[in-house]
Coordinates of C-alpha atoms in Angstrom, one line a residue:
Chain C
X1 CA 36.1 36.6 63.6
X2 CA 39.2 38.4 62.5
X3 CA 41.1 37.0 59.5
X4 CA 44.9 37.5 59.3
X5 CA 46.6 37.2 55.9
X6 CA 50.2 36.5 56.8
X7 CA 53.5 34.8 56.0
X8 CA 54.9 32.9 59.0
X9 CA 58.5 34.0 58.3
X10 CA 57.6 37.7 58.4
X11 CA 58.6 39.7 61.4
X12 CA 56.0 42.3 60.5
X13 CA 53.4 39.5 60.6
X14 CA 54.8 38.2 63.9
X15 CA 54.2 41.6 65.5
X16 CA 50.4 41.2 64.9
X17 CA 50.4 37.5 65.9
X18 CA 52.2 38.3 69.1
X19 CA 49.8 41.1 70.1
X20 CA 46.7 39.0 69.1
X21 CA 48.0 36.2 71.4
X22 CA 48.7 38.6 74.3
X23 CA 45.2 40.1 73.9
X24 CA 43.7 36.5 73.9
X25 CA 42.0 37.2 70.5
X26 CA 41.4 34.2 68.2
X27 CA 41.5 34.6 64.5
X28 CA 41.6 32.7 61.2
X29 CA 45.1 32.6 59.8
X30 CA 45.3 32.5 56.0
X31 CA 48.9 32.0 54.9
X32 CA 50.2 33.7 51.8
X33 CA 53.7 32.8 50.6
X34 CA 55.4 36.0 49.6
X35 CA 58.2 33.9 48.0
X36 CA 55.7 32.6 45.5
X37 CA 54.1 35.9 44.7
X38 CA 50.9 35.1 46.6
X39 CA 50.4 38.7 47.8
X40 CA 50.5 40.0 44.2
X41 CA 47.5 38.0 42.9
X42 CA 44.3 39.9 41.8
X43 CA 42.5 38.3 44.8
X44 CA 45.0 39.6 47.3
X45 CA 45.4 43.0 45.7
X46 CA 41.7 43.5 46.1
X47 CA 42.3 43.1 49.9
X48 CA 45.5 45.3 50.0
X49 CA 46.4 47.2 46.8
X50 CA 50.0 47.6 48.1
X51 CA 50.3 43.8 48.0
X52 CA 51.8 43.1 51.4
X53 CA 51.2 41.0 54.4
X54 CA 50.2 41.3 57.2
X55 CA 46.7 42.4 56.2
X56 CA 43.9 42.0 58.7
X57 CA 40.3 41.6 57.7
X58 CA 37.9 42.9 60.4
X59 CA 34.5 41.3 61.2
X60 CA 32.7 43.8 58.8
X61 CA 35.0 42.9 55.9
X62 CA 37.2 46.0 56.1
X63 CA 40.9 45.3 55.4
X64 CA 43.7 47.0 57.4
X65 CA 47.3 47.0 56.2
X66 CA 50.7 48.0 57.6
X67 CA 51.7 46.0 60.7
X68 CA 52.1 49.0 63.0
X69 CA 48.7 50.4 62.0
X70 CA 47.2 47.0 62.7
X71 CA 48.9 47.0 66.2
X72 CA 47.5 50.4 66.9
X73 CA 44.0 49.3 66.0
X74 CA 44.1 46.1 68.0
X75 CA 45.6 47.7 71.1
X76 CA 43.2 50.6 71.5
X77 CA 41.6 50.5 74.9
X78 CA 44.0 47.9 76.3
X79 CA 47.0 48.0 78.5
X80 CA 49.3 47.7 75.5
X81 CA 48.3 51.1 74.1
X82 CA 50.1 54.2 75.3
X83 CA 48.2 56.2 78.0
X84 CA 48.9 59.9 77.3
X85 CA 49.3 62.3 74.4
X86 CA 53.0 62.3 74.8
X87 CA 53.3 58.6 75.2
X88 CA 51.2 58.1 72.0
X89 CA 53.6 60.4 70.1
X90 CA 56.6 58.6 71.6
X91 CA 55.2 55.2 70.7
X92 CA 54.6 56.3 67.2
X93 CA 58.1 57.9 67.0
X94 CA 59.6 54.5 67.8
X95 CA 57.2 52.7 65.4
X96 CA 58.1 55.0 62.6
X97 CA 61.8 54.6 63.5
X98 CA 61.3 50.9 63.2
X99 CA 59.7 51.1 59.7
X100 CA 62.2 53.7 58.4
X101 CA 65.5 53.3 60.2
X102 CA 65.4 49.6 61.4
X103 CA 63.3 47.3 59.2
X104 CA 64.7 48.4 55.8
X105 CA 68.2 47.4 57.0
X106 CA 67.8 44.7 59.5
X107 CA 64.8 42.9 58.0
X108 CA 65.9 43.3 54.4
X109 CA 69.4 42.1 55.2
X110 CA 67.8 39.1 56.9
X111 CA 65.5 38.5 54.0
X112 CA 68.3 38.5 51.5
X113 CA 70.6 36.2 53.5
X114 CA 67.9 33.9 54.9
X115 CA 65.5 33.5 52.0
X116 CA 67.4 34.2 48.7
X117 CA 69.7 31.7 47.2
X118 CA 71.7 34.4 45.3
X119 CA 71.9 38.1 45.6
X120 CA 71.6 40.4 42.6
X121 CA 74.5 42.8 41.7
X122 CA 72.6 45.6 43.3
X123 CA 71.9 43.7 46.5
X124 CA 75.6 42.6 46.7
X125 CA 76.7 46.3 46.4
X126 CA 74.0 47.5 48.8
X127 CA 74.4 44.9 51.6
X128 CA 77.3 46.5 53.4
X129 CA 75.4 49.8 53.7
X130 CA 72.3 47.9 54.9
X131 CA 74.4 46.2 57.6
X132 CA 76.0 49.5 58.7
X133 CA 72.6 51.2 58.9
X134 CA 71.2 48.2 60.8
X135 CA 74.0 48.5 63.4
X136 CA 73.3 52.2 63.6
X137 CA 69.7 51.5 64.5
X138 CA 70.8 49.1 67.2
X139 CA 73.1 51.9 68.5
X140 CA 70.2 54.3 68.8
X141 CA 68.2 51.6 70.7
X142 CA 71.1 50.7 72.9
X143 CA 71.5 54.3 74.0
X144 CA 67.7 54.7 74.6
X145 CA 67.5 51.5 76.7
X146 CA 70.5 52.4 78.9
X147 CA 68.2 53.8 81.6
X148 CA 64.8 52.4 80.6
X149 CA 63.3 48.9 80.8
X150 CA 61.1 49.4 77.8
X151 CA 60.9 52.0 75.0
X152 CA 58.0 54.2 76.3
X153 CA 56.5 55.0 79.6
X154 CA 58.5 52.5 81.6
X155 CA 56.3 49.5 80.6
X156 CA 55.9 47.0 77.8
X157 CA 53.8 48.3 74.9
X158 CA 53.4 48.7 71.2
X159 CA 56.9 50.2 70.5
X160 CA 58.5 47.1 72.1
X161 CA 56.4 44.7 70.0
X162 CA 57.2 46.6 66.8
X163 CA 61.0 46.7 67.5
X164 CA 61.3 43.2 69.0
X165 CA 60.1 41.4 65.9
X166 CA 63.0 42.0 63.6
X167 CA 65.5 42.7 66.4
X168 CA 65.2 39.1 67.6
X169 CA 65.7 37.8 64.1
X170 CA 68.8 39.9 63.4
X171 CA 71.1 36.9 63.7
X172 CA 69.5 35.5 60.6
X173 CA 70.7 38.6 58.8
X174 CA 74.2 38.1 60.0
X175 CA 74.1 40.8 62.7
X176 CA 76.2 40.1 65.9
X177 CA 74.6 41.8 68.9
X178 CA 77.4 41.1 71.4
X179 CA 78.1 44.8 71.7
X180 CA 74.5 45.7 72.5
X181 CA 73.9 44.4 76.0
X182 CA 71.0 46.7 76.7
X183 CA 69.3 45.5 73.5
X184 CA 69.8 41.9 74.6
X185 CA 68.6 42.5 78.1
X186 CA 65.5 44.3 76.7
X187 CA 64.8 41.4 74.3
X188 CA 64.9 39.0 77.3
X189 CA 62.4 41.2 79.2
X190 CA 60.1 41.2 76.2
X191 CA 60.3 37.4 75.9
X192 CA 59.5 37.1 79.6
X193 CA 56.2 39.2 79.3
X194 CA 53.0 37.3 80.2
X195 CA 51.5 35.6 77.2
X196 CA 54.6 36.0 75.0
X197 CA 54.6 33.6 72.1
X198 CA 57.4 32.7 69.6
X199 CA 57.2 33.3 65.9
X200 CA 55.8 29.9 64.9
X201 CA 52.8 30.3 67.3
X202 CA 49.3 30.7 66.0
X203 CA 46.0 30.7 67.8
Chain Y
X1 CA 57.0 78.2 72.7
X2 CA 57.6 75.2 70.4
X3 CA 61.0 74.9 68.7
X4 CA 61.2 73.2 65.3
X5 CA 64.6 71.9 64.2
X6 CA 64.2 71.6 60.4
X7 CA 65.8 71.9 56.9
X8 CA 63.7 74.0 54.6
X9 CA 64.2 71.6 51.6
X10 CA 62.8 68.6 53.6
X11 CA 59.3 67.3 52.7
X12 CA 59.2 65.6 56.1
X13 CA 59.8 69.0 57.7
X14 CA 57.2 70.6 55.4
X15 CA 54.6 68.2 56.8
X16 CA 55.1 69.7 60.2
X17 CA 55.4 73.3 59.1
X18 CA 52.1 72.9 57.1
X19 CA 50.2 71.5 60.0
X20 CA 51.6 74.1 62.4
X21 CA 50.4 76.8 60.0
X22 CA 46.9 75.3 59.6
X23 CA 46.7 75.0 63.4
X24 CA 47.7 78.7 63.8
X25 CA 50.6 77.7 66.1
X26 CA 53.7 79.9 66.3
X27 CA 57.1 78.4 66.8
X28 CA 60.8 79.1 66.7
X29 CA 62.4 77.7 63.6
X30 CA 66.0 76.5 64.0
X31 CA 67.4 75.5 60.6
X32 CA 69.9 72.6 60.4
X33 CA 71.6 72.0 57.1
X34 CA 71.5 68.3 56.5
X35 CA 73.9 68.7 53.5
X36 CA 76.5 70.0 55.9
X37 CA 76.0 67.3 58.5
X38 CA 74.4 69.7 61.0
X39 CA 72.1 66.9 62.3
X40 CA 75.0 64.7 63.2
X41 CA 76.7 67.1 65.7
X42 CA 76.9 66.1 69.4
X43 CA 74.5 69.0 70.2
X44 CA 71.9 67.8 67.7
X45 CA 72.3 64.1 68.6
X46 CA 71.5 65.0 72.2
X47 CA 68.1 66.2 70.9
X48 CA 67.5 63.3 68.5
X49 CA 69.9 60.3 68.7
X50 CA 68.8 59.2 65.3
X51 CA 70.2 62.5 63.8
X52 CA 67.3 63.6 61.7
X53 CA 65.1 66.6 61.1
X54 CA 62.3 67.4 61.7
X55 CA 62.7 67.3 65.5
X56 CA 60.2 69.3 67.6
X57 CA 61.1 70.6 71.1
X58 CA 58.1 70.9 73.3
X59 CA 57.6 73.7 75.9
X60 CA 58.9 71.4 78.7
X61 CA 62.1 70.6 76.8
X62 CA 61.0 67.1 75.6
X63 CA 62.1 66.3 72.0
X64 CA 59.9 64.5 69.5
X65 CA 61.2 63.0 66.3
X66 CA 59.7 61.3 63.2
X67 CA 57.6 63.7 61.1
X68 CA 54.4 61.5 61.2
X69 CA 54.6 61.1 65.0
X70 CA 55.0 64.9 65.4
X71 CA 51.9 65.3 63.2
X72 CA 50.0 62.9 65.4
X73 CA 51.0 64.8 68.5
X74 CA 50.1 68.2 67.1
X75 CA 46.8 67.2 65.7
X76 CA 45.3 65.5 68.8
X77 CA 42.0 67.1 69.7
X78 CA 41.8 69.1 66.5
X79 CA 39.8 68.6 63.3
X80 CA 42.9 67.3 61.5
X81 CA 43.0 64.1 63.7
X82 CA 41.0 61.1 62.7
X83 CA 37.7 60.7 64.6
X84 CA 37.2 57.0 65.1
X85 CA 39.1 53.9 65.9
X86 CA 38.9 52.7 62.3
X87 CA 39.9 56.1 60.9
X88 CA 42.9 56.3 63.3
X89 CA 44.1 52.9 62.0
X90 CA 43.4 53.9 58.4
X91 CA 45.3 57.2 58.9
X92 CA 48.2 55.4 60.4
X93 CA 48.1 52.8 57.6
X94 CA 48.6 55.6 55.0
X95 CA 51.3 57.3 57.1
X96 CA 53.2 54.0 57.4
X97 CA 52.7 53.5 53.7
X98 CA 54.2 56.9 53.1
X99 CA 57.3 56.2 55.2
X100 CA 57.8 52.7 53.9
X101 CA 56.5 52.5 50.3
X102 CA 56.6 56.2 49.2
X103 CA 59.2 58.3 50.8
X104 CA 62.2 55.9 50.4
X105 CA 61.6 55.9 46.6
X106 CA 60.0 59.3 45.7
X107 CA 61.9 61.5 48.3
X108 CA 65.2 59.6 48.0
X109 CA 65.1 59.9 44.2
X110 CA 64.3 63.6 44.5
X111 CA 67.2 64.0 47.0
X112 CA 69.7 62.3 44.8
X113 CA 68.6 64.2 41.6
X114 CA 68.0 67.6 43.2
X115 CA 70.7 67.9 45.8
X116 CA 73.6 65.7 44.8
X117 CA 76.0 66.7 42.1
X118 CA 77.1 63.2 41.4
X119 CA 75.6 59.8 42.2
X120 CA 77.7 56.9 43.7
X121 CA 77.9 53.7 41.7
X122 CA 75.3 52.1 44.1
X123 CA 73.0 55.1 43.7
X124 CA 73.3 54.8 39.9
X125 CA 72.5 51.1 40.0
X126 CA 69.6 51.7 42.5
X127 CA 67.9 54.6 40.8
X128 CA 65.8 52.7 38.2
X129 CA 64.3 50.5 41.0
X130 CA 63.6 53.5 43.2
X131 CA 61.8 55.2 40.3
X132 CA 59.8 52.1 39.6
X133 CA 58.7 51.7 43.2
X134 CA 57.9 55.4 43.4
X135 CA 55.6 55.0 40.4
X136 CA 54.1 51.9 42.1
X137 CA 53.3 54.0 45.2
X138 CA 51.6 56.6 43.0
X139 CA 49.6 53.7 41.4
X140 CA 48.3 52.6 44.8
X141 CA 47.3 56.2 45.6
X142 CA 45.6 56.7 42.2
X143 CA 43.5 53.6 42.7
X144 CA 42.5 54.7 46.3
X145 CA 41.6 58.2 45.2
X146 CA 39.4 57.1 42.3
X147 CA 36.3 57.4 44.4
X148 CA 37.5 59.5 47.4
X149 CA 38.3 63.2 47.8
X150 CA 40.9 62.5 50.5
X151 CA 42.6 59.5 51.9
X152 CA 40.6 58.8 55.0
X153 CA 37.0 59.5 56.2
X154 CA 36.1 61.8 53.3
X155 CA 37.9 64.8 54.6
X156 CA 41.3 66.4 54.7
X157 CA 43.6 65.1 57.5
X158 CA 46.9 63.8 58.6
X159 CA 47.2 61.1 55.9
X160 CA 46.8 63.8 53.2
X161 CA 49.4 66.0 54.8
X162 CA 51.9 63.1 55.1
X163 CA 51.4 62.0 51.5
X164 CA 51.2 65.5 49.9
X165 CA 54.7 66.6 51.1
X166 CA 56.8 64.4 48.8
X167 CA 54.1 63.8 46.2
X168 CA 54.1 67.5 45.3
X169 CA 57.9 67.4 45.0
X170 CA 58.0 64.4 42.8
X171 CA 58.8 66.4 39.7
X172 CA 62.2 67.4 41.3
X173 CA 62.9 63.6 41.4
X174 CA 62.1 63.2 37.7
X175 CA 58.7 61.7 38.1
X176 CA 56.1 62.5 35.5
X177 CA 52.6 62.4 37.0
X178 CA 50.6 62.9 33.7
X179 CA 49.2 59.4 34.1
X180 CA 47.9 60.0 37.6
X181 CA 44.9 62.3 37.2
X182 CA 43.4 61.4 40.5
X183 CA 46.6 62.1 42.4
X184 CA 46.9 65.5 40.6
X185 CA 43.3 66.4 41.4
X186 CA 43.8 65.4 45.1
X187 CA 47.0 67.5 45.2
X188 CA 45.0 70.5 43.9
X189 CA 42.3 69.9 46.6
X190 CA 45.0 69.7 49.3
X191 CA 46.6 73.0 48.1
X192 CA 43.1 74.6 48.2
X193 CA 42.5 73.8 51.9
X194 CA 42.1 76.8 54.2
X195 CA 45.4 77.9 55.7
X196 CA 47.5 75.9 53.2
X197 CA 51.1 77.2 52.9
X198 CA 53.8 76.4 50.5
X199 CA 57.1 74.8 51.5
X200 CA 59.1 78.0 51.9
X201 CA 56.6 79.4 54.5
X202 CA 57.4 79.8 58.1
X203 CA 55.5 81.4 60.9

């Protein structure tokens, strides 16, 4: 049985829970509250020395960290994995875009606004730039989606799962996506995929 | 012929140049000075809408962005690629670690200190946290390398290339690695690999 260490409010965790549901895989969910430091305990650091959820424990006891690496592992050999060398690279391109140019702005702004009661002086000063870079990421996505239903290869796959998670939570970070009709239409297509589950779903 | 759009001072670009050299692949290098905004021109944005180097143009005209996705593409079918499903996931785990928990602190601190003549108030306030998180990333690496010669599968591969690039430039960011003997020994092993080239090398 797979064991997923996760925090239900995490979009990075939701990526993994969504793919697990669409693959029909059952798993044991172990919640770790990142707001209470539960991913920085010695017990958890022995599982993932970087102290982050999601972390997936495989049947043999091996632990995998980094949401997008976990997605890649789970999808291998299934219809959710990219099919060609070029599509594998393009899928990874969008997954690295998500972790470098999207999540640090959209997810972090959402975390600050949604979970913190007060921002630090650094966060206060940083927030406008985070918002601007988040909107820039949505601009790149909007342009790419203008003539494509999904991010890679014309079909739903790992890049869509990776980008959907925090895109669909952007409102909680104060982002207004009215000017991104392609992104909105794509999010509706993702949510209409067979086996789609919302963020509070576990199985 | 492959065409690499790159900035010679970029560690992300160096990853790609290093693997190209070790694969014995020749390519046309087109330099774009990120300090002069040369990756934000309409011509360049048509190649990579996210406006970043390295960007690799394939023989058929397709452009690939994101250094670690380019590494994955180039390595497929070679000894530098991970060999099993678990090693593929572990390699990606370390590549996503690099882009999320290493580069934004170590490379960004180096960029600020090495290339900027003056820091903004936000950068001044942010720098101590960037340094602390950079040292935390080296701590995770130090622990992992305590009983391993390379990051995944006991042999040199993509995770090492991805992590070496900015690790070996950390001094330019003001990092002192005296307390990270395993990281230093690993960097020496990487630099001793057959076909290794330094950052100023092109072929």
